[in-house]
Amino acid sequence: MKIEWLGRIEYQAGLGIQEERLDECLNNGEESVILLEHEPVYTIGRLPDKSSLHLVDQLPYPVFETNRGGQATYHGPGQLVGYPILDLRARGRDLHCYLRKLEDLLIDLLREFEINGGKIEGKTGVWVEDRKIASIGIGIRKWVTMHGFALNVASDLSGFRSIIPCGLPGVRMTSISLESGNEVTLETVREKLAPHLRRFLGTPKDSVSASVSVSVSVSVSAS
C-alpha cells in the first residue's frame, strides 16, 4: 500500500487523482492512500435533500457535489484529508467493517495527542465526547474504495459555520489543536499517521513494516 502526500490542492484535482489511482487499483491491484489538504470547499453527496448547505448562493466557498455518501461538509486548510484507494474484494467486501476501521485508526492516532476520541452509535465519524473531530464519507466502484476521512487539525473551524455539518443540527465541531490547547501543525499529525494507516488498512506485510517503523521511532525518541 503506497501512501502519497499531495500538499494543498483544489477539490476537483484531488478527485481526478483519486480516479486515476482507482483505475490503477482495478487494473494492476496497486493500492494507495492519498493524503492532502484542500483549498476551501463545501462538498455534499448526490442526495435529493441538500438542506444541510443552507443557502447555496450565500456560502463563502464553492460547492462540489460528489459521489460519496453523506450530507454537507467543509474541507480547507488545516484539515488532514485521507483518501484510501483499497480493494475490498481482498478484505471480505464488508463496508461496515471498513468504516469502523477508518474510525479506529483515527481514534488510535488521537491517543498520540492525548485526546480520547470515540464513536457515537448511529453516527459515522470520530467524536470527542459530543464534539465531532473527524468526518468520514466513502464511495466505492467495483469494490474499490475512494473518498475517506477528514480530520480537523487547526483551531480555525469557521468554514463549518455556514452549513449544518454532516446534516446534524446543533453539532459542535472540534479539532486536535482545540482539544490539545495549542496549535498543532498538519505536518506533525501527518508524520504520525502512516503507521496507523498500515496497521488498520494494510496487508500483513504492511503491518510488520509499520511495527518496525514505530519501534525505531520510539527508540530514537528515547535516546
Tab-separated table of C-alpha atoms in Angstrom:
chain	number	residue	atom	x	y	z
A	1	MET	CA	0.000	0.000	0.000
A	2	LYS	CA	1.518	3.288	-1.161
A	3	ILE	CA	0.993	6.440	0.939
A	4	GLU	CA	1.204	9.711	-1.010
A	5	TRP	CA	1.302	13.304	0.249
A	6	LEU	CA	-0.038	15.768	-2.335
A	7	GLY	CA	0.040	19.018	-0.354
A	8	ARG	CA	-2.764	21.577	-0.750
A	9	ILE	CA	-4.823	21.196	-3.909
A	10	GLU	CA	-8.251	22.044	-5.311
A	11	TYR	CA	-11.015	19.543	-4.610
A	12	GLN	CA	-11.599	18.697	-8.270
A	13	ALA	CA	-7.895	18.000	-8.813
A	14	GLY	CA	-7.932	15.638	-5.845
A	15	LEU	CA	-10.953	13.867	-7.249
A	16	GLY	CA	-9.184	13.385	-10.565
A	17	ILE	CA	-6.171	11.843	-8.836
A	18	GLN	CA	-8.471	9.504	-6.920
A	19	GLU	CA	-9.986	8.364	-10.206
A	20	GLU	CA	-6.513	7.657	-11.602
A	21	ARG	CA	-5.470	5.664	-8.530
A	22	LEU	CA	-8.761	3.748	-8.566
A	23	ASP	CA	-8.164	2.706	-12.183
A	24	GLU	CA	-4.618	1.617	-11.246
A	25	CYS	CA	-6.019	-0.485	-8.418
A	26	LEU	CA	-8.607	-2.119	-10.682
A	27	ASN	CA	-6.074	-2.761	-13.444
A	28	ASN	CA	-2.995	-3.912	-11.523
A	29	GLY	CA	-4.011	-4.231	-7.876
A	30	GLU	CA	-1.908	-1.296	-6.665
A	31	GLU	CA	-3.499	0.157	-3.519
A	32	SER	CA	-2.759	3.621	-2.173
A	33	VAL	CA	-3.730	6.217	0.388
A	34	ILE	CA	-3.735	9.830	-0.780
A	35	LEU	CA	-3.127	12.445	1.928
A	36	LEU	CA	-3.708	16.153	1.271
A	37	GLU	CA	-5.251	19.470	2.251
A	38	HIS	CA	-7.945	21.077	0.134
A	39	GLU	CA	-8.495	24.667	-0.801
A	40	PRO	CA	-11.725	25.828	0.930
A	41	VAL	CA	-14.754	23.991	-0.465
A	42	TYR	CA	-18.080	22.516	0.588
A	43	THR	CA	-18.948	19.028	-0.599
A	44	ILE	CA	-22.132	17.003	-0.441
A	45	GLY	CA	-23.227	13.581	-1.652
A	46	ARG	CA	-25.644	13.180	-4.546
A	47	LEU	CA	-28.779	13.408	-2.432
A	48	PRO	CA	-32.171	14.988	-3.137
A	49	ASP	CA	-32.098	16.742	0.248
A	50	LYS	CA	-29.362	19.401	0.291
A	51	SER	CA	-30.780	21.471	3.147
A	52	SER	CA	-27.552	20.994	5.128
A	53	LEU	CA	-25.966	23.554	2.764
A	54	HIS	CA	-28.456	26.267	3.811
A	55	LEU	CA	-28.480	28.960	1.103
A	56	VAL	CA	-26.003	27.788	-1.508
A	57	ASP	CA	-25.670	31.170	-3.228
A	58	GLN	CA	-24.638	32.786	0.066
A	59	LEU	CA	-21.892	30.350	1.003
A	60	PRO	CA	-18.367	31.807	1.220
A	61	TYR	CA	-16.763	28.955	-0.732
A	62	PRO	CA	-17.679	26.841	-3.781
A	63	VAL	CA	-19.895	23.747	-3.530
A	64	PHE	CA	-18.983	20.455	-5.154
A	65	GLU	CA	-21.496	17.604	-5.476
A	66	THR	CA	-19.637	14.327	-5.347
A	67	ASN	CA	-20.164	10.572	-5.357
A	68	ARG	CA	-19.533	9.898	-1.679
A	69	GLY	CA	-22.190	9.186	0.887
A	70	GLY	CA	-23.389	11.779	3.366
A	71	GLN	CA	-24.551	15.344	3.795
A	72	ALA	CA	-22.596	18.594	3.575
A	73	THR	CA	-19.146	19.080	4.988
A	74	TYR	CA	-16.328	21.603	4.717
A	75	HIS	CA	-12.754	20.992	3.574
A	76	GLY	CA	-9.998	23.551	3.890
A	77	PRO	CA	-6.502	24.403	5.118
A	78	GLY	CA	-5.660	22.901	8.491
A	79	GLN	CA	-7.669	19.746	7.842
A	80	LEU	CA	-5.908	16.483	7.015
A	81	VAL	CA	-7.820	14.566	4.346
A	82	GLY	CA	-7.174	10.908	3.575
A	83	TYR	CA	-8.437	9.046	0.507
A	84	PRO	CA	-7.732	5.294	0.770
A	85	ILE	CA	-7.935	3.508	-2.584
A	86	LEU	CA	-8.329	-0.092	-1.417
A	87	ASP	CA	-9.669	-3.307	-2.917
A	88	LEU	CA	-12.355	-4.598	-0.565
A	89	ARG	CA	-12.605	-7.838	-2.523
A	90	ALA	CA	-9.480	-8.867	-0.614
A	91	ARG	CA	-10.989	-7.635	2.656
A	92	GLY	CA	-14.271	-9.509	2.782
A	93	ARG	CA	-16.409	-6.989	0.832
A	94	ASP	CA	-17.619	-5.548	4.129
A	95	LEU	CA	-18.327	-1.790	4.002
A	96	HIS	CA	-19.394	-1.670	7.659
A	97	CYS	CA	-16.105	-3.226	8.764
A	98	TYR	CA	-14.158	-0.814	6.554
A	99	LEU	CA	-15.912	2.238	8.038
A	100	ARG	CA	-15.203	1.010	11.573
A	101	LYS	CA	-11.521	0.558	10.687
A	102	LEU	CA	-11.312	4.151	9.475
A	103	GLU	CA	-12.790	5.295	12.777
A	104	ASP	CA	-10.495	3.032	14.800
A	105	LEU	CA	-7.299	4.208	13.110
A	106	LEU	CA	-8.209	7.847	13.765
A	107	ILE	CA	-9.079	7.101	17.391
A	108	ASP	CA	-5.676	5.446	17.800
A	109	LEU	CA	-3.977	8.422	16.151
A	110	LEU	CA	-5.700	10.856	18.522
A	111	ARG	CA	-4.251	8.997	21.519
A	112	GLU	CA	-0.814	10.175	20.409
A	113	PHE	CA	-2.045	13.708	21.184
A	114	GLU	CA	-3.632	12.596	24.478
A	115	ILE	CA	-7.111	13.062	23.023
A	116	ASN	CA	-9.756	10.499	23.917
A	117	GLY	CA	-11.635	10.031	20.667
A	118	GLY	CA	-14.601	7.716	20.333
A	119	LYS	CA	-17.693	6.670	18.389
A	120	ILE	CA	-21.360	7.530	18.782
A	121	GLU	CA	-23.873	4.826	17.948
A	122	GLY	CA	-25.614	5.512	14.654
A	123	LYS	CA	-23.297	8.389	13.675
A	124	THR	CA	-20.327	7.768	11.414
A	125	GLY	CA	-17.140	9.645	12.290
A	126	VAL	CA	-14.956	10.264	15.322
A	127	TRP	CA	-16.004	12.290	18.339
A	128	VAL	CA	-14.529	13.781	21.499
A	129	GLU	CA	-17.479	13.466	23.856
A	130	ASP	CA	-20.214	15.277	21.863
A	131	ARG	CA	-17.820	17.201	19.621
A	132	LYS	CA	-17.024	15.919	16.121
A	133	ILE	CA	-13.340	15.890	15.238
A	134	ALA	CA	-13.328	13.738	12.084
A	135	SER	CA	-15.836	13.132	9.300
A	136	ILE	CA	-16.000	10.043	7.098
A	137	GLY	CA	-17.684	9.585	3.733
A	138	ILE	CA	-16.798	6.907	1.214
A	139	GLY	CA	-17.524	5.908	-2.344
A	140	ILE	CA	-16.993	2.523	-3.948
A	141	ARG	CA	-16.624	1.226	-7.509
A	142	LYS	CA	-16.352	-2.496	-8.258
A	143	TRP	CA	-15.440	-2.942	-4.570
A	144	VAL	CA	-12.560	-0.447	-4.734
A	145	THR	CA	-12.903	2.441	-2.278
A	146	MET	CA	-12.483	6.169	-2.783
A	147	HIS	CA	-13.066	9.308	-0.702
A	148	GLY	CA	-12.414	8.671	3.001
A	149	PHE	CA	-11.818	10.814	6.084
A	150	ALA	CA	-11.263	14.445	7.031
A	151	LEU	CA	-9.533	15.083	10.371
A	152	ASN	CA	-9.690	18.610	11.782
A	153	VAL	CA	-6.234	19.695	12.926
A	154	ALA	CA	-6.142	23.520	13.085
A	155	SER	CA	-8.165	25.566	15.581
A	156	ASP	CA	-9.873	27.654	12.873
A	157	LEU	CA	-13.146	25.877	12.084
A	158	SER	CA	-15.020	28.923	10.781
A	159	GLY	CA	-15.694	27.215	7.438
A	160	PHE	CA	-18.238	24.943	9.136
A	161	ARG	CA	-20.375	27.806	10.432
A	162	SER	CA	-22.240	28.407	7.176
A	163	ILE	CA	-23.583	24.830	6.907
A	164	ILE	CA	-25.102	22.080	9.029
A	165	PRO	CA	-22.063	19.778	9.186
A	166	CYS	CA	-22.958	16.224	8.154
A	167	GLY	CA	-26.632	17.234	8.332
A	168	LEU	CA	-26.561	17.124	12.153
A	169	PRO	CA	-28.314	20.209	13.574
A	170	GLY	CA	-26.511	21.638	16.591
A	171	VAL	CA	-23.392	19.514	16.130
A	172	ARG	CA	-20.209	21.041	17.551
A	173	MET	CA	-17.018	20.633	15.551
A	174	THR	CA	-13.625	20.437	17.199
A	175	SER	CA	-10.002	19.811	16.216
A	176	ILE	CA	-6.731	18.414	17.510
A	177	SER	CA	-5.482	21.950	18.213
A	178	LEU	CA	-8.597	22.949	20.158
A	179	GLU	CA	-8.599	19.756	22.212
A	180	SER	CA	-4.841	19.993	22.856
A	181	GLY	CA	-4.922	23.639	23.876
A	182	ASN	CA	-2.119	24.550	21.458
A	183	GLU	CA	-1.781	24.872	17.693
A	184	VAL	CA	-0.671	21.541	16.236
A	185	THR	CA	0.709	21.544	12.699
A	186	LEU	CA	-0.675	19.400	9.927
A	187	GLU	CA	2.835	18.064	9.295
A	188	THR	CA	3.063	16.777	12.878
A	189	VAL	CA	-0.201	14.847	12.522
A	190	ARG	CA	0.664	13.550	9.058
A	191	GLU	CA	4.011	12.178	10.244
A	192	LYS	CA	2.279	10.178	12.978
A	193	LEU	CA	-0.477	8.837	10.729
A	194	ALA	CA	1.353	6.387	8.428
A	195	PRO	CA	1.837	3.528	10.969
A	196	HIS	CA	-1.860	3.684	11.862
A	197	LEU	CA	-2.851	3.515	8.188
A	198	ARG	CA	-0.678	0.468	7.620
A	199	ARG	CA	-1.805	-1.296	10.781
A	200	PHE	CA	-5.535	-0.885	10.163
A	201	LEU	CA	-5.747	-0.816	6.355
A	202	GLY	CA	-2.642	-2.536	5.072
A	203	THR	CA	-1.690	-6.111	4.275
A	204	PRO	CA	0.068	-8.271	6.907
A	205	LYS	CA	3.377	-7.207	5.341
A	206	ASP	CA	2.410	-3.536	5.745
A	207	SER	CA	1.566	-4.151	9.406
A	208	VAL	CA	5.004	-5.646	10.084
A	209	SER	CA	6.678	-2.673	8.405
A	210	ALA	CA	4.591	-0.262	10.489
A	211	SER	CA	5.584	-2.042	13.699
A	212	VAL	CA	9.258	-1.749	12.782
A	213	SER	CA	8.862	1.953	11.990
A	214	VAL	CA	7.125	2.655	15.276
A	215	SER	CA	9.724	0.810	17.336
A	216	VAL	CA	12.570	2.667	15.602
A	217	SER	CA	10.826	5.984	16.237
A	218	VAL	CA	10.385	5.187	19.930
A	219	SER	CA	13.995	4.089	20.232
A	220	VAL	CA	15.320	7.292	18.668
A	221	SER	CA	12.998	9.425	20.760
A	222	ALA	CA	14.049	7.679	23.965
A	223	SER	CA	17.739	8.294	23.273
